[in-house]
XYZ file of C-alpha atoms in Angstrom:
311
model
C 0.780 -13.679 -30.426
C -1.500 -11.744 -28.125
C -2.710 -12.866 -24.754
C -6.051 -12.174 -23.178
C -6.662 -12.527 -19.486
C -10.192 -13.365 -18.486
C -10.956 -12.290 -14.924
C -13.753 -13.130 -12.564
C -14.227 -11.216 -9.328
C -16.322 -12.640 -6.529
C -17.119 -10.593 -3.429
C -16.504 -13.095 -0.674
C -17.089 -10.630 2.133
C -18.483 -7.085 2.250
C -18.597 -5.323 5.597
C -19.982 -1.873 6.309
C -17.938 0.099 8.796
C -16.432 3.547 9.203
C -13.867 4.926 6.760
C -10.985 2.522 6.096
C -7.620 4.187 5.380
C -5.404 1.082 5.464
C -5.900 -2.624 4.701
C -3.452 -5.494 4.917
C -3.906 -9.251 4.610
C -1.974 -11.483 7.018
C 0.319 -13.850 5.041
C -0.832 -17.071 6.764
C -4.003 -16.340 8.783
C -7.369 -15.437 7.187
C -7.134 -11.964 8.679
C -7.511 -8.476 7.297
C -6.017 -5.641 9.325
C -7.858 -2.324 9.075
C -6.658 1.134 10.009
C -9.707 3.330 10.505
C -10.210 7.069 10.247
C -11.793 6.973 13.721
C -8.444 6.027 15.297
C -9.278 2.340 15.696
C -7.354 -0.702 14.468
C -9.367 -3.825 13.772
C -8.681 -7.422 12.678
C -11.432 -9.270 10.832
C -11.430 -12.966 9.988
C -12.718 -13.065 6.419
C -13.431 -16.811 6.552
C -15.705 -16.648 9.587
C -16.755 -13.059 8.696
C -16.272 -11.931 12.277
C -14.254 -9.205 13.929
C -11.567 -10.915 16.013
C -9.959 -7.896 17.639
C -10.538 -4.171 17.753
C -8.881 -1.497 19.815
C -8.728 2.265 19.946
C -5.228 3.471 19.106
C -5.785 7.221 19.098
C -8.362 9.977 18.761
C -6.700 10.708 15.394
C -7.030 8.739 12.119
C -4.910 5.621 11.609
C -3.546 6.065 8.078
C -1.267 3.023 8.050
C -1.420 -0.263 9.980
C 0.820 -3.235 9.205
C 1.552 -6.689 10.504
C 5.118 -7.406 11.651
C 4.456 -11.128 11.471
C 7.790 -12.447 12.722
C 7.244 -10.608 16.022
C 3.439 -11.137 16.225
C 3.052 -7.366 16.170
C 0.817 -4.727 14.643
C 2.335 -1.319 13.977
C 0.038 1.670 13.537
C 0.757 5.272 12.506
C -1.624 8.123 13.179
C -2.290 11.808 12.614
C -1.168 12.552 16.189
C 2.406 11.910 14.882
C 2.841 8.748 16.957
C 3.826 5.216 16.018
C 2.371 2.515 18.277
C 3.237 -1.180 18.342
C 1.036 -3.935 19.800
C 1.342 -7.677 20.252
C -1.644 -8.983 18.297
C -1.967 -12.153 20.384
C -2.624 -10.442 23.717
C -3.151 -6.848 22.443
C -0.479 -5.619 24.823
C 1.121 -2.323 23.808
C 4.856 -2.814 23.147
C 5.803 0.827 22.654
C 4.529 4.216 21.535
C 6.674 7.138 20.506
C 6.375 10.455 18.691
C 7.928 9.724 15.322
C 7.306 12.841 13.197
C 6.223 16.457 13.517
C 3.095 16.033 11.338
C 0.640 13.326 10.172
C 2.225 9.945 9.406
C 0.887 8.690 6.065
C 2.602 5.377 5.436
C 4.677 2.579 6.961
C 6.756 -0.077 5.197
C 8.120 -3.090 7.091
C 11.443 -4.469 5.865
C 11.108 -8.119 4.765
C 13.890 -9.462 7.016
C 15.800 -6.689 8.831
C 14.316 -5.168 12.052
C 13.391 -1.984 10.182
C 10.295 0.090 9.524
C 10.316 3.123 7.207
C 7.753 5.853 7.928
C 6.588 8.683 5.658
C 5.034 11.910 6.888
C 3.493 15.263 6.054
C 6.628 16.785 7.628
C 8.243 15.977 4.219
C 10.713 13.414 5.578
C 10.989 9.646 5.835
C 12.566 7.890 8.803
C 14.139 4.479 9.366
C 13.294 2.854 12.718
C 15.249 -0.077 14.187
C 13.216 -2.104 16.678
C 16.242 -4.144 17.777
C 17.774 -0.859 18.999
C 14.694 0.118 21.012
C 13.100 1.761 17.983
C 15.960 4.197 17.467
C 15.799 6.397 14.363
C 18.773 5.151 12.323
C 18.312 7.471 9.328
C 16.262 10.471 8.212
C 15.623 10.855 4.485
C 15.201 14.403 3.221
C 14.537 15.757 -0.247
C 10.784 15.993 -0.778
C 9.198 19.453 -0.728
C 5.628 18.420 0.215
C 3.805 15.677 2.144
C 5.260 12.173 1.672
C 2.230 9.983 1.004
C 3.584 6.461 0.646
C 6.725 4.362 0.937
C 7.446 0.949 -0.646
C 10.481 -1.308 -0.140
C 11.986 -2.870 -3.272
C 11.248 -6.637 -3.001
C 14.156 -7.496 -5.327
C 16.687 -5.386 -3.424
C 15.356 -4.478 0.041
C 18.227 -2.041 0.652
C 16.293 0.290 -1.681
C 12.883 1.894 -1.251
C 10.659 4.348 -3.127
C 8.530 7.243 -1.918
C 5.601 9.172 -3.410
C 4.943 12.811 -2.553
C 2.474 15.614 -3.165
C 5.455 17.519 -4.622
C 4.631 15.537 -7.795
C 7.681 13.255 -7.657
C 8.782 9.761 -6.789
C 12.161 9.361 -5.128
C 14.338 6.270 -4.846
C 16.508 5.880 -1.737
C 19.100 3.628 -0.135
C 18.527 2.647 3.485
C 21.997 3.889 4.457
C 21.918 7.316 2.770
C 19.865 10.368 3.727
C 19.816 11.792 0.178
C 17.803 10.249 -2.682
C 19.459 8.195 -5.433
C 17.240 9.729 -8.097
C 13.884 11.387 -8.709
C 11.138 10.482 -11.187
C 9.065 13.368 -12.519
C 6.132 13.311 -14.906
C 2.879 13.539 -12.962
C 1.080 16.885 -13.276
C -0.054 16.916 -9.634
C 0.791 15.259 -6.325
C 1.617 11.545 -6.190
C -0.325 9.505 -3.627
C 0.937 5.964 -4.037
C 3.850 3.849 -5.209
C 4.556 0.130 -5.596
C 7.120 -2.128 -7.241
C 6.173 -4.496 -10.027
C 8.015 -7.143 -12.054
C 7.219 -8.365 -15.541
C 9.384 -10.514 -17.826
C 12.400 -10.139 -15.479
C 12.155 -6.353 -15.697
C 11.400 -4.193 -12.714
C 8.973 -1.291 -12.802
C 7.562 1.260 -10.407
C 3.862 2.061 -10.331
C 2.491 5.418 -9.209
C -0.929 7.044 -8.844
C -1.656 10.739 -8.696
C -4.084 13.592 -8.091
C -3.814 14.193 -11.868
C -6.268 11.208 -12.148
C -3.631 8.997 -13.839
C -1.355 6.134 -12.905
C 2.078 5.644 -14.421
C 4.413 2.720 -15.064
C 8.139 3.533 -14.770
C 11.055 1.434 -16.026
C 13.461 1.164 -13.059
C 16.518 0.786 -15.337
C 15.913 3.578 -17.855
C 14.005 5.708 -15.281
C 11.475 6.545 -18.003
C 7.689 6.474 -17.827
C 6.704 3.663 -20.211
C 2.933 3.946 -19.847
C 0.284 6.283 -18.461
C -2.959 4.632 -17.328
C -5.861 6.995 -17.984
C -9.491 6.470 -17.079
C -10.134 7.470 -13.476
C -12.294 10.543 -12.935
C -10.740 11.605 -9.629
C -7.533 11.236 -7.590
C -5.822 7.822 -7.750
C -5.398 6.715 -4.128
C -3.598 3.357 -4.277
C -1.943 1.053 -6.781
C -0.469 -2.432 -6.856
C 0.408 -5.250 -9.215
C -0.924 -8.693 -8.363
C 1.883 -11.149 -7.662
C 0.202 -14.168 -9.312
C -2.002 -12.713 -12.043
C -0.703 -10.213 -14.653
C -2.915 -7.331 -13.565
C -2.410 -3.879 -12.079
C -5.067 -2.535 -9.726
C -5.791 1.142 -9.106
C -8.274 2.688 -6.669
C -9.672 6.188 -6.734
C -11.772 8.823 -5.061
C -14.118 8.312 -8.051
C -15.383 5.229 -6.061
C -13.995 2.712 -8.551
C -11.288 0.076 -8.774
C -9.767 -0.328 -12.225
C -8.064 -3.500 -13.416
C -5.342 -3.096 -16.060
C -3.556 -5.760 -18.054
C 0.020 -5.771 -16.724
C 1.475 -6.794 -20.100
C -0.207 -4.459 -22.595
C -1.513 -1.970 -19.954
C -5.029 -1.926 -21.392
C -7.994 -1.317 -19.109
C -9.776 -4.622 -18.526
C -12.434 -3.952 -15.960
C -13.930 -1.298 -13.681
C -15.455 -2.298 -10.351
C -17.692 -0.187 -8.138
C -18.528 -1.574 -4.702
C -20.952 1.260 -3.869
C -18.990 2.085 -0.715
C -18.008 5.574 -1.937
C -14.320 6.562 -2.218
C -11.818 3.690 -2.358
C -8.625 4.371 -0.398
C -6.471 1.274 -0.252
C -5.704 -2.216 -1.543
C -4.393 -5.246 0.325
C -3.174 -8.487 -1.213
C -0.873 -11.345 -0.346
C 1.500 -13.570 -2.280
C 0.198 -16.933 -3.337
C -3.429 -15.967 -2.817
C -6.303 -14.871 -5.015
C -7.744 -12.753 -2.188
C -7.786 -8.964 -2.434
C -8.956 -6.424 0.120
C -10.240 -2.917 -0.585
C -10.846 -0.197 1.994
C -13.471 2.478 1.334
C -15.368 5.343 2.957
C -18.233 3.044 3.962
C -16.468 -0.236 4.717
C -14.254 -2.910 3.200
C -14.502 -5.747 0.709
C -12.654 -9.026 0.385
C -12.791 -10.173 -3.242
C -11.456 -13.327 -4.852
C -10.086 -13.009 -8.359
C -9.895 -15.976 -10.717
C -8.145 -15.670 -14.029
C -7.509 -17.653 -17.132
C -4.957 -16.528 -19.697
C -5.368 -17.505 -23.306
C -2.979 -16.928 -26.185
C -4.481 -15.555 -29.376
C -2.546 -16.114 -32.601
C -2.847 -13.643 -35.459
C -2.440 -14.746 -39.060
């Protein structure tokens, strides 16, 4: 029995703006949070198609901006090495502090503990505890090049993964400064990492400057599939939580949609907004957000899965 997933993408909202390095969808509000290369953070309402809030964070690029919903906060990380936190209801600045000694590439908010993990070009990751006045509770060392992205394991949030330009992925425990293990197999630097579940098995996804994405079995620690087709660096990757698809974005200006069961390429999208840098999605929703050189897109994906029997 084979399955085929038929997908339909509708662009519900396309907005031209400056280069978008980070996108995130709010879990309950119709908001997309943008981190811009200009140093600005912006919230757009994709239902009314209007910008609700925008504020200058820094003269340096914002490479990662996230909602901390339970506190009504936005956290932003920039090339000036600072982390800044704002209340998104009144835009009041909660705190700013120098977090690293080089560009900060990525932030991951813990799902229930008062923790944020940051990843930097200084080759380390740090664990910040906002209940202890944003103290650094742990520093994670082991990468030998820029750390490009960090992702917390949704199944076991005491574990997280990192992607680095040293060509590796590393898996860590929140309470240990040394990695649990390292995944090697990409031929160049790794830009992005995400967790993914299928048939009660957990996988890691990664995308690289070698133009490929890989699927890793978390138990065996083996690469089970290489996704080939992009013509430039793979910049972000995620698996959709409702539909069995994997999405990859690239500096080749395309988004590729892969079947998450047989890993075949299903579709290639080009929004004509030049390089695509980031993906945002939320659980329980068919909305997706993509950030590009020339703006951002909110797309709605509808799918129908059919089973095909072979004689």
